[in-house]
Amino acid sequence: MSFLSPELRQQILDYLPRYPSKQAVTLPALHLVQDSLRCVPLPAIREIAEILDLSPAEVHDTMSFYGFFRSEKDALGKNRLWVCRSLACMLRGGDELLADVCQKLHVRPGGTSSDGKITVEFAECIGVCEGAPAVLINDEARMNVTPDKVDGLIAELRV
């Protein structure tokens, strides 16, 4: 019996022709699962391993090497809010922005708000230094996120 939905399984299979080996599809498969399920549960690891002709340990090793994959014990919230801590963002209030967001949501970096809507993390750089301080909401960069914009940002993410 399959843990992954037929659509998710097919998305993983669709990556196979794009890569030189099945093992090379491990990262895209993990991303697809996490994007869909907000975590990578153990049954998904087993199924990815089966699809890619790997052992579950090999898939888990890849998953645990990268800090952005979550297990079912630490699933992501509906939205992932990365606060940039690069030098440019730090000099323009990035650290204070991170502290303010965490204080308002009552979480530490890496934590998820009690309503399950927002996971707050810090990033070393999101590549939009000209708009410091900046955040990344899921895959969308927001620039010039000043303290007066934090409440509105949180309200937007809680919808």
Short mmCIF file of C-alpha atoms in Angstrom, two decimals, residues 11 18 27 33 51 61 83 86-87 90 94 100 112 119 147-148 150 152:
data_model
loop_
_atom_site.label_atom_id
_atom_site.label_comp_id
_atom_site.label_asym_id
_atom_site.label_seq_id
_atom_site.Cartn_x
_atom_site.Cartn_y
_atom_site.Cartn_z
CA GLN A 11 5.67 13.88 -9.57
CA ARG A 18 15.85 14.63 -15.80
CA LEU A 27 16.53 15.94 -2.93
CA VAL A 33 6.96 15.49 -0.10
CA ILE A 51 11.01 4.43 -5.90
CA ASP A 61 20.87 10.50 5.61
CA VAL A 83 14.03 36.12 8.38
CA SER A 86 22.92 38.35 6.34
CA LEU A 87 25.24 41.26 7.02
CA MET A 90 21.61 42.58 10.17
CA GLY A 94 17.28 41.89 10.69
CA ASP A 100 10.13 40.93 17.17
CA THR A 112 5.67 27.12 14.81
CA THR A 119 6.91 28.54 11.21
CA PRO A 147 9.14 46.93 12.42
CA ASP A 148 5.97 48.81 11.50
CA VAL A 150 5.47 43.08 11.28
CA GLY A 152 0.47 43.26 9.07
#
